[in-house]
Short mmCIF file of C-alpha atoms in Angstrom, two decimals:
data_model
loop_
_atom_site.label_atom_id
_atom_site.label_comp_id
_atom_site.label_asym_id
_atom_site.label_seq_id
_atom_site.Cartn_x
_atom_site.Cartn_y
_atom_site.Cartn_z
CA MET X 766 -26.67 5.10 2.91
CA GLN X 767 -25.39 7.27 5.71
CA GLY X 768 -21.88 6.30 6.78
CA GLU X 769 -21.15 3.93 3.91
CA PHE X 770 -17.86 5.73 3.43
CA LEU X 771 -16.16 7.49 6.34
CA VAL X 772 -15.09 10.69 4.64
CA PRO X 773 -13.60 13.49 6.75
CA VAL X 774 -13.84 16.01 3.96
CA HIS X 775 -13.24 18.21 6.95
CA SER X 776 -12.66 16.79 10.42
CA ALA X 777 -15.65 16.98 12.73
CA ASN X 778 -13.38 18.44 15.40
CA GLU X 779 -12.69 21.43 13.16
CA PHE X 780 -16.33 22.52 13.32
CA PRO X 781 -17.61 21.88 16.86
CA GLU X 782 -20.32 24.58 16.78
CA LYS X 783 -21.50 24.62 13.18
CA ALA X 784 -22.06 21.80 10.72
CA ARG X 785 -19.64 21.85 7.79
CA GLN X 786 -21.07 20.32 4.65
CA VAL X 787 -19.79 19.41 1.22
CA LEU X 788 -21.90 18.54 -1.82
CA ILE X 789 -20.22 16.52 -4.57
CA ARG X 790 -22.50 16.65 -7.63
CA ASN X 791 -22.88 14.67 -10.83
CA VAL X 792 -20.37 11.96 -10.04
CA TYR X 793 -20.10 8.24 -10.74
CA LEU X 794 -19.49 5.93 -7.78
CA HIS X 795 -16.64 3.46 -7.93
CA ASP X 796 -18.62 0.33 -7.06
CA ASP X 797 -21.36 0.69 -9.64
CA SER X 798 -21.78 -2.44 -11.75
CA SER X 799 -21.56 -0.47 -14.99
CA VAL X 800 -19.90 2.92 -14.75
CA GLN X 801 -20.75 4.16 -18.23
CA SER X 802 -24.47 3.37 -18.05
CA SER X 803 -25.18 3.79 -14.33
CA PRO X 804 -26.73 6.97 -12.98
CA LEU X 805 -24.83 9.94 -11.70
CA TYR X 806 -24.99 10.64 -8.00
CA ASP X 807 -24.88 13.53 -5.57
CA VAL X 808 -22.97 12.86 -2.36
CA ILE X 809 -23.59 15.00 0.73
CA CYS X 810 -20.93 15.01 3.45
CA THR X 811 -21.56 16.48 6.90
CA ASN X 812 -18.79 16.97 9.44
CA GLY X 813 -16.54 14.43 7.88
CA LYS X 814 -19.02 11.64 7.12
CA VAL X 815 -21.20 10.80 4.17
CA HIS X 816 -24.68 11.99 5.15
CA ASP X 817 -26.62 11.06 2.05
CA VAL X 818 -26.14 9.59 -1.43
CA ARG X 819 -28.82 10.00 -4.08
CA ALA X 820 -29.17 9.81 -7.83
CA THR X 821 -28.75 13.14 -9.57
CA SER X 822 -32.16 14.19 -10.89
CA ASP X 823 -30.90 16.47 -13.68
CA PRO X 824 -27.13 16.88 -14.04
CA THR X 825 -27.54 19.70 -16.57
CA ASN X 826 -29.89 21.89 -14.53
CA VAL X 827 -27.52 23.81 -12.28
CA GLU X 828 -30.32 26.28 -11.48
CA ASN X 829 -31.78 23.65 -9.17
CA ASP X 830 -28.68 23.77 -6.95
CA ASP X 831 -30.14 26.26 -4.46
CA THR X 832 -33.42 24.38 -4.10
CA TYR X 833 -31.62 21.07 -3.89
CA ILE X 834 -29.22 22.33 -1.23
CA ARG X 835 -31.96 23.92 0.89
CA GLY X 836 -33.97 20.72 0.76
CA SER X 837 -31.09 18.36 1.47
CA ILE X 838 -28.51 20.24 3.49
CA ASP X 839 -28.87 21.78 6.92
CA SER X 840 -25.98 24.23 6.81
CA GLU X 841 -25.54 27.53 5.00
CA ASP X 842 -21.80 26.85 4.87
CA VAL X 843 -21.71 24.50 1.92
CA GLU X 844 -18.84 23.70 -0.43
CA ILE X 845 -19.95 22.42 -3.85
CA LEU X 846 -17.77 20.29 -6.11
CA ASP X 847 -19.34 19.57 -9.51
CA ALA X 848 -17.85 16.62 -11.40
CA GLU X 849 -20.04 17.49 -14.41
CA GLY X 850 -20.63 13.83 -15.16
CA LYS X 851 -16.98 13.25 -16.04
CA GLY X 852 -15.49 11.87 -12.84
CA ILE X 853 -15.53 8.90 -10.48
CA LEU X 854 -15.62 9.22 -6.70
CA VAL X 855 -13.48 6.63 -4.93
CA PRO X 856 -12.30 6.15 -1.36
CA ALA X 857 -8.86 7.59 -0.75
CA LEU X 858 -5.98 5.28 -1.60
CA CYS X 859 -3.47 3.44 0.56
CA HIS X 860 0.10 2.35 -0.11
CA ALA X 861 -0.07 -1.20 1.25
CA HIS X 862 3.71 -1.56 0.91
CA ILE X 863 6.19 1.24 0.24
CA HIS X 864 9.77 2.01 1.28
CA LEU X 865 10.06 5.44 2.86
CA ASP X 866 13.85 5.56 3.13
CA LYS X 867 14.99 4.04 -0.19
CA CYS X 868 12.97 6.27 -2.52
CA PHE X 869 14.50 8.61 -5.12
CA LEU X 870 18.00 7.15 -4.85
CA LEU X 871 18.92 7.05 -8.54
CA GLY X 872 21.96 9.24 -9.03
CA LYS X 873 23.09 8.82 -5.43
CA SER X 874 24.99 5.56 -6.07
CA ASP X 875 26.89 3.80 -8.83
CA GLU X 876 25.26 3.59 -12.24
CA LEU X 877 23.34 0.38 -12.87
CA VAL X 878 25.14 -2.07 -15.15
CA SER X 879 23.34 -5.42 -14.92
CA GLY X 880 20.14 -4.22 -13.25
CA ASP X 881 19.80 -7.47 -11.31
CA PHE X 882 18.90 -8.03 -7.67
CA ALA X 883 22.46 -8.55 -6.46
CA GLU X 884 23.50 -5.25 -8.01
CA ALA X 885 20.46 -3.52 -6.52
CA LEU X 886 21.45 -4.75 -3.06
CA LYS X 887 25.03 -3.58 -3.62
CA VAL X 888 24.33 -0.06 -4.89
CA THR X 889 21.57 0.47 -2.32
CA ALA X 890 23.95 -0.59 0.45
CA GLN X 891 26.40 2.03 -0.84
CA ALA X 892 23.71 4.69 -0.69
CA LYS X 893 22.57 3.53 2.75
CA GLY X 894 26.09 4.07 4.06
CA ASN X 895 25.49 7.81 3.68
CA PHE X 896 22.09 7.87 5.40
CA PRO X 897 23.31 8.50 8.98
CA SER X 898 25.32 11.54 7.87
CA ALA X 899 22.68 12.85 5.45
CA LEU X 900 19.58 13.01 7.62
CA GLU X 901 18.18 16.09 5.90
CA ASP X 902 18.35 14.35 2.52
CA LEU X 903 16.70 11.30 4.08
CA TYR X 904 13.93 13.54 5.43
CA ASN X 905 13.47 15.47 2.19
CA ARG X 906 13.15 12.32 0.08
CA GLY X 907 10.61 10.84 2.49
CA SER X 908 8.75 14.15 2.59
CA ARG X 909 8.55 14.19 -1.19
CA LEU X 910 7.19 10.65 -1.21
CA ILE X 911 4.44 11.49 1.28
CA VAL X 912 3.40 14.79 -0.32
CA GLU X 913 3.31 13.44 -3.87
CA SER X 914 1.42 10.37 -2.64
CA VAL X 915 -1.20 12.56 -0.97
CA GLU X 916 -1.57 14.50 -4.20
CA CYS X 917 -2.34 11.17 -5.89
CA GLY X 918 -5.14 10.52 -3.39
CA VAL X 919 -3.19 8.49 -0.79
CA THR X 920 -4.11 9.13 2.84
CA ALA X 921 -2.55 6.05 4.49
CA MET X 922 0.58 3.99 3.93
CA ARG X 923 2.51 1.05 5.39
CA ALA X 924 5.97 2.64 5.25
CA HIS X 925 9.03 0.42 5.65
CA VAL X 926 12.16 1.89 7.25
CA GLU X 927 15.32 -0.17 7.52
CA VAL X 928 17.18 -0.96 10.72
CA ASP X 929 20.62 -2.57 10.56
CA GLU X 930 24.30 -2.13 11.37
CA THR X 931 24.71 0.30 8.46
CA VAL X 932 21.94 2.79 9.19
CA HIS X 933 21.28 1.94 12.87
CA MET X 934 18.21 4.00 13.88
CA SER X 935 18.64 6.87 11.41
CA CYS X 936 15.87 5.71 9.03
CA LEU X 937 13.53 5.03 11.93
CA ASP X 938 14.22 8.39 13.57
CA VAL X 939 13.48 10.22 10.33
CA GLY X 940 10.46 8.02 9.63
CA LEU X 941 8.93 8.81 13.02
CA ARG X 942 9.61 12.51 12.45
CA LEU X 943 7.85 12.34 9.08
CA LYS X 944 4.96 10.42 10.62
CA LYS X 945 4.41 13.20 13.16
CA ASP X 946 4.98 16.09 10.75
CA TYR X 947 2.43 14.77 8.24
CA GLU X 948 -0.10 13.19 10.59
CA THR X 949 -2.79 15.74 9.66
CA ILE X 950 -2.75 14.75 5.98
CA CYS X 951 -1.59 11.12 5.92
CA ASP X 952 -1.57 8.16 8.29
CA VAL X 953 2.02 6.90 7.99
CA GLN X 954 2.20 3.46 9.59
CA ILE X 955 5.85 2.73 10.34
CA ALA X 956 7.18 -0.79 9.81
CA VAL X 957 10.72 -1.40 11.06
CA PHE X 958 12.32 -3.66 8.49
CA ALA X 959 15.44 -5.84 8.36
CA GLN X 960 16.51 -6.10 4.72
CA ASP X 961 19.85 -7.61 5.78
CA PRO X 962 20.28 -11.06 7.37
CA LEU X 963 19.70 -11.52 11.08
CA PHE X 964 22.35 -14.27 11.05
CA SER X 965 26.02 -14.32 10.23
CA ALA X 966 27.02 -16.23 7.11
CA GLN X 967 29.92 -17.81 9.01
CA ASN X 968 27.79 -19.41 11.71
CA ALA X 969 24.27 -19.83 12.95
CA GLU X 970 24.57 -17.19 15.64
CA LEU X 971 22.34 -14.17 15.70
CA GLY X 972 23.96 -10.93 14.63
CA ASP X 973 23.68 -7.35 15.82
CA ASN X 974 20.90 -6.68 13.32
CA LEU X 975 18.43 -8.62 15.47
CA ILE X 976 19.29 -6.62 18.59
CA LEU X 977 18.83 -3.39 16.66
CA LEU X 978 15.50 -4.62 15.28
CA GLN X 979 14.28 -5.61 18.75
CA ASN X 980 15.15 -2.16 20.10
CA ALA X 981 13.50 -0.46 17.13
CA ALA X 982 10.29 -2.46 17.57
CA ALA X 983 10.00 -1.17 21.13
CA ARG X 984 9.88 2.47 20.01
CA ASP X 985 6.67 4.48 20.32
CA GLY X 986 5.05 5.08 16.96
CA VAL X 987 6.06 1.75 15.39
CA HIS X 988 3.16 -0.39 14.16
CA ALA X 989 4.79 -3.31 12.34
CA VAL X 990 7.99 -5.32 12.22
CA GLY X 991 9.31 -7.15 9.18
CA SER X 992 12.18 -8.90 7.50
CA ALA X 993 13.34 -10.55 4.28
CA PRO X 994 13.94 -14.20 5.24
CA TYR X 995 15.16 -15.03 1.72
CA VAL X 996 18.46 -13.18 2.38
CA GLU X 997 19.47 -15.62 5.13
CA PRO X 998 22.31 -18.09 4.42
CA SER X 999 20.09 -21.18 4.69
CA VAL X 1000 16.45 -22.26 4.77
CA ALA X 1001 16.81 -23.24 8.44
CA GLN X 1002 18.02 -19.74 9.28
CA ALA X 1003 15.25 -18.22 7.17
CA LYS X 1004 12.73 -20.11 9.30
CA ARG X 1005 14.43 -18.88 12.48
CA ASN X 1006 14.20 -15.38 11.03
CA ILE X 1007 10.44 -15.85 10.64
CA ARG X 1008 10.07 -17.12 14.20
CA PHE X 1009 12.00 -14.15 15.60
CA ILE X 1010 9.81 -11.69 13.72
CA PHE X 1011 6.71 -13.39 15.13
CA ASP X 1012 8.26 -13.25 18.62
CA ILE X 1013 9.01 -9.53 18.32
CA ALA X 1014 5.54 -8.80 16.97
CA CYS X 1015 3.95 -10.72 19.84
CA THR X 1016 6.10 -9.03 22.49
CA HIS X 1017 5.25 -5.52 21.34
CA GLY X 1018 1.76 -6.06 19.92
CA LEU X 1019 2.78 -5.30 16.34
CA HIS X 1020 1.76 -6.46 12.89
CA ALA X 1021 4.25 -8.70 11.05
CA ASP X 1022 5.29 -7.93 7.48
CA PHE X 1023 7.45 -10.35 5.49
CA HIS X 1024 9.24 -9.89 2.18
CA LEU X 1025 8.90 -13.58 1.37
CA ASP X 1026 9.60 -16.19 -1.30
CA TYR X 1027 11.19 -13.69 -3.67
CA THR X 1028 12.37 -16.17 -6.29
CA LEU X 1029 11.26 -18.14 -9.35
CA ASP X 1030 13.38 -21.16 -8.44
CA ARG X 1031 11.12 -24.23 -8.49
CA ASP X 1032 13.54 -26.04 -6.19
CA ALA X 1033 13.22 -23.38 -3.49
CA GLU X 1034 10.96 -24.34 -0.60
CA PRO X 1035 7.96 -21.97 -0.44
CA LEU X 1036 8.14 -20.53 3.07
CA ILE X 1037 4.54 -19.32 2.94
CA TRP X 1038 3.57 -22.73 4.36
CA TYR X 1039 5.90 -22.23 7.31
CA VAL X 1040 4.50 -18.75 7.97
CA LEU X 1041 0.95 -20.12 7.95
CA ASP X 1042 1.87 -22.99 10.29
CA GLU X 1043 3.60 -20.60 12.71
CA LEU X 1044 0.69 -18.17 12.68
CA ARG X 1045 -1.88 -20.91 13.20
CA THR X 1046 0.08 -22.44 16.08
CA ARG X 1047 0.65 -19.10 17.79
CA MET X 1048 -3.01 -18.15 17.52
CA ARG X 1049 -4.06 -21.50 18.97
CA THR X 1050 -1.64 -21.19 21.91
CA GLY X 1051 -2.35 -17.54 22.70
CA ARG X 1052 0.97 -16.23 21.40
CA TRP X 1053 -0.39 -13.81 18.85
CA PRO X 1054 -1.73 -10.35 19.74
CA ALA X 1055 -5.42 -9.71 19.17
CA GLY X 1056 -6.02 -7.62 16.07
CA ALA X 1057 -2.51 -8.08 14.69
CA ARG X 1058 -2.19 -9.13 11.07
CA VAL X 1059 0.47 -10.70 8.87
CA CYS X 1060 1.34 -9.27 5.48
CA VAL X 1061 3.34 -11.21 2.88
CA GLY X 1062 4.87 -9.14 0.10
CA HIS X 1063 6.34 -10.26 -3.25
CA ALA X 1064 5.77 -14.05 -2.86
CA THR X 1065 6.80 -14.56 -6.48
CA ARG X 1066 7.63 -18.23 -5.84
CA LEU X 1067 3.88 -18.75 -5.48
CA THR X 1068 3.39 -17.86 -9.15
CA LEU X 1069 4.75 -21.34 -9.90
CA PHE X 1070 2.00 -23.02 -7.85
CA SER X 1071 -0.32 -25.52 -9.48
CA ALA X 1072 -4.08 -25.14 -9.23
CA GLU X 1073 -4.04 -27.75 -6.45
CA GLU X 1074 -1.42 -25.82 -4.48
CA TRP X 1075 -3.44 -22.59 -4.76
CA ALA X 1076 -6.54 -24.42 -3.58
CA ALA X 1077 -4.58 -25.79 -0.62
CA LEU X 1078 -3.26 -22.32 0.21
CA ALA X 1079 -6.75 -20.83 0.06
CA HIS X 1080 -8.00 -23.57 2.38
CA ALA X 1081 -5.09 -22.92 4.76
CA VAL X 1082 -5.88 -19.21 4.89
CA HIS X 1083 -9.62 -19.91 5.29
CA PRO X 1084 -9.80 -23.08 7.42
CA ASP X 1085 -13.41 -24.08 8.11
CA GLY X 1086 -14.58 -20.74 6.78
CA GLU X 1087 -12.66 -18.70 9.35
CA GLY X 1088 -9.83 -16.72 7.82
CA LEU X 1089 -6.37 -16.31 9.28
CA PRO X 1090 -5.27 -12.66 9.62
CA LEU X 1091 -2.96 -12.85 6.60
CA ALA X 1092 -2.89 -11.00 3.28
CA LEU X 1093 -0.75 -11.21 0.15
CA VAL X 1094 0.60 -8.10 -1.57
CA GLY X 1095 1.85 -8.25 -5.14
CA LEU X 1096 4.43 -5.65 -6.09
CA PRO X 1097 4.46 -5.75 -9.89
CA PRO X 1098 6.69 -2.71 -10.60
CA SER X 1099 9.53 -4.43 -8.71
CA ASP X 1100 8.58 -8.05 -9.31
CA VAL X 1101 8.34 -7.79 -13.09
CA TYR X 1102 11.55 -5.76 -13.25
CA MET X 1103 13.57 -8.10 -11.02
CA MET X 1104 12.25 -11.59 -11.65
CA ALA X 1105 13.05 -14.01 -14.50
CA ARG X 1106 16.55 -12.78 -15.22
CA GLY X 1107 19.20 -15.01 -16.72
CA ALA X 1108 19.69 -17.00 -19.90
CA GLN X 1109 17.10 -19.65 -19.01
CA TRP X 1110 14.30 -17.06 -19.22
CA GLU X 1111 15.30 -15.17 -22.35
CA LEU X 1112 12.94 -16.99 -24.72
CA ALA X 1113 10.04 -17.51 -22.32
CA ARG X 1114 10.03 -14.85 -19.64
CA PRO X 1115 7.16 -15.25 -17.13
CA ARG X 1116 5.36 -12.33 -15.60
CA GLY X 1117 6.78 -13.21 -12.19
CA THR X 1118 4.24 -11.40 -9.99
CA LEU X 1119 1.12 -12.52 -8.16
CA ASP X 1120 -2.01 -12.58 -10.33
CA VAL X 1121 -4.02 -10.76 -7.70
CA VAL X 1122 -7.15 -10.51 -9.86
CA ARG X 1123 -7.36 -14.28 -10.17
CA LEU X 1124 -6.49 -14.85 -6.50
CA ALA X 1125 -9.36 -12.59 -5.48
CA ARG X 1126 -11.82 -13.96 -8.05
CA VAL X 1127 -11.09 -17.68 -7.86
CA HIS X 1128 -9.75 -18.21 -4.35
CA ALA X 1129 -11.21 -15.25 -2.41
CA LEU X 1130 -7.79 -14.58 -0.92
CA PRO X 1131 -7.11 -11.23 0.78
CA VAL X 1132 -4.80 -9.56 -1.73
CA ALA X 1133 -3.58 -6.14 -2.74
CA MET X 1134 -1.25 -4.63 -5.31
CA ALA X 1135 1.22 -1.95 -4.23
CA VAL X 1136 3.97 0.37 -5.46
CA ASN X 1137 6.89 -0.84 -3.26
CA ASN X 1138 9.86 1.22 -4.50
CA VAL X 1139 10.16 4.49 -6.38
CA GLU X 1140 13.19 5.47 -8.47
CA ASN X 1141 15.84 3.23 -6.96
CA ALA X 1142 17.88 0.25 -8.09
CA PHE X 1143 15.08 -2.19 -7.23
CA THR X 1144 12.52 -0.26 -9.29
CA PRO X 1145 14.13 2.46 -11.44
CA GLN X 1146 10.87 2.93 -13.35
CA GLY X 1147 8.69 3.19 -10.24
CA VAL X 1148 5.86 5.72 -9.94
CA LEU X 1149 4.01 6.87 -6.84
CA ASP X 1150 0.43 6.84 -8.10
CA PRO X 1151 -1.31 3.64 -6.92
CA LEU X 1152 -3.90 3.95 -9.68
CA ALA X 1153 -1.10 3.66 -12.24
CA LEU X 1154 -1.04 -0.01 -11.22
CA CYS X 1155 -4.52 -0.49 -12.68
CA PRO X 1156 -3.67 -0.29 -16.41
CA LEU X 1157 -0.51 -2.28 -15.66
CA GLY X 1158 -2.66 -4.93 -14.00
CA VAL X 1159 -5.06 -5.06 -16.94
CA ALA X 1160 -2.15 -5.99 -19.21
CA LEU X 1161 -0.25 -8.26 -16.82
CA PHE X 1162 -3.27 -10.30 -15.75
CA GLN X 1163 -5.22 -9.97 -19.02
CA SER X 1164 -8.06 -8.52 -17.00
CA GLY X 1165 -9.83 -6.30 -19.48
CA THR X 1166 -13.41 -7.41 -18.79
CA ARG X 1167 -15.73 -5.12 -16.89
CA ALA X 1168 -15.96 -7.58 -14.00
CA ASP X 1169 -12.19 -7.87 -13.65
CA ALA X 1170 -11.69 -4.14 -14.08
CA ALA X 1171 -14.16 -3.56 -11.25
CA ARG X 1172 -11.85 -5.55 -8.99
CA LEU X 1173 -9.25 -2.84 -9.46
CA VAL X 1174 -11.35 -0.47 -7.38
CA VAL X 1175 -13.49 -2.51 -5.01
CA ARG X 1176 -12.89 -2.14 -1.32
CA ARG X 1177 -12.55 -5.79 -0.35
CA SER X 1178 -9.95 -8.11 -1.93
CA SER X 1179 -8.74 -5.18 -3.97
CA LEU X 1180 -5.76 -4.65 -6.19
CA ILE X 1181 -5.54 -1.12 -4.88
CA CYS X 1182 -5.78 -0.97 -1.11
CA PHE X 1183 -8.18 1.74 0.10
CA SER X 1184 -7.90 3.70 3.31
CA ARG X 1185 -10.93 4.86 5.22
CA GLY X 1186 -10.89 8.57 5.76
CA SER X 1187 -11.30 10.70 2.65
CA LEU X 1188 -12.29 10.70 -0.99
CA ALA X 1189 -10.54 11.04 -4.31
CA LEU X 1190 -12.46 12.55 -7.20
CA LEU X 1191 -10.99 11.40 -10.51
CA ASP X 1192 -11.60 13.88 -13.31
CA THR X 1193 -11.59 11.18 -15.99
CA LEU X 1194 -13.38 7.90 -16.60
CA ASN X 1195 -10.21 6.54 -18.21
CA VAL X 1196 -7.56 5.95 -15.56
CA ALA X 1197 -5.17 4.53 -18.14
CA GLY X 1198 -5.30 7.80 -20.01
CA GLY X 1199 -4.03 9.80 -17.08
CA ARG X 1200 -5.90 11.84 -14.53
CA ASP X 1201 -6.00 15.28 -13.02
CA GLY X 1202 -7.88 14.31 -9.91
CA LYS X 1203 -9.04 16.26 -6.92
CA CYS X 1204 -8.62 14.65 -3.55
CA THR X 1205 -8.76 15.41 0.12
CA ASP X 1206 -5.94 14.60 2.49
CA ARG X 1207 -6.40 12.88 5.84
CA GLY X 1208 -7.46 16.21 7.36
CA GLY X 1209 -9.99 16.81 4.62
CA HIS X 1210 -8.16 19.56 2.75
CA GLU X 1211 -8.28 19.54 -1.04
CA ARG X 1212 -4.98 18.65 -2.71
CA SER X 1213 -3.84 19.42 -6.22
CA PRO X 1214 -2.64 16.76 -8.67
CA ARG X 1215 0.99 15.81 -8.26
CA ALA X 1216 1.88 17.09 -11.71
CA ALA X 1217 0.74 20.58 -10.77
CA SER X 1218 3.01 21.07 -7.80
CA GLY X 1219 6.30 20.07 -6.28
CA ALA X 1220 7.08 18.69 -2.86
CA ARG X 1221 5.95 20.86 0.00
CA GLY X 1222 6.49 20.82 3.70
CA PRO X 1223 3.85 19.72 6.18
CA SER X 1224 0.85 21.97 6.65
#
């Protein structure tokens, strides 16, 4: 089983002359078919990779440790972590979609009155007006998000930073600084993002926001470019927005990331079809960079799809068995909070977020579930821990069976997106009951649970 998980418990470059080994004892593995009844395992890591995985012969006989280590491990420099049969070993976690610049904004703008999307845009715009003159605060909030995420077991994130006439490049500058400062513990993938329209409401002409976004996408250290087409004045302009994002991504070899179809209006045209058509055409004509992917976040309009429409979408994503490089990301903390507002929903309020368990199980669609926002007007109740989405998902999607619960932590088509690079050892078999986990950061250093420490600077 060597190399099944790439786990730099310590980077190989840190130990060029002497093997560095870690033994994780008496632990359950996340992809076992039946966690409670399956055997415990011992996992041996050598120079940052899993060297061996074997069933624990006797989890209660700690006197066998020395013999076991001498027979299985080549190095005298061994670190032993004993889960004592109470924990689960999982790959480190990934924030598939999170906003680095808009986190922890409650209290920095007007008090929420209605709590709706229009108000969230308004109060966030007020707060954003202070970003260029409050760079240290912008940095400190982003730093807190990264550190507390790492302490939850996150070692990679797609981090959105906004670029527009209000903030100009301030969010991007700080985001790139954070990316560099924390590169040893977390892979921060920067996505330059246009939350505001690229077009003027008065006419169909492109505004300054597009020029700023084009310049931002050309910066070193940027990996993705995205927008929110639903904020445009018309459907035609929303489609032009999508085309421009594809153009920018192609020019600079970036991934594309859309906040798309964020509505429960049945009369609204689902633009996912347009995105798929554009992507398919560009791939066929050589206008899409090799290895680049498209991510579609929110997509709440799709929750109104019929079974036939979902089948058609699955076929469009997997034509003739070959999948397009596109994934859907549900954002339930924000989606459930924001969607289905108004008098027409008061007596029958839908969940209003993608049922990612069903999409993975029934349609084999590439899906994930992510945090999105933390403590701002879009998600005042947001939390950073990706695993906190698991018990939420069990309730939202009525996925309490063992098979469905397993989909919360499988690597492919997962609700929680995993990064390759380290491990998280959960000290409880009941994620819903809270956890005091141990985890390693991107550099392989053990991190304490978030609850046990505050934000710290880069190490």
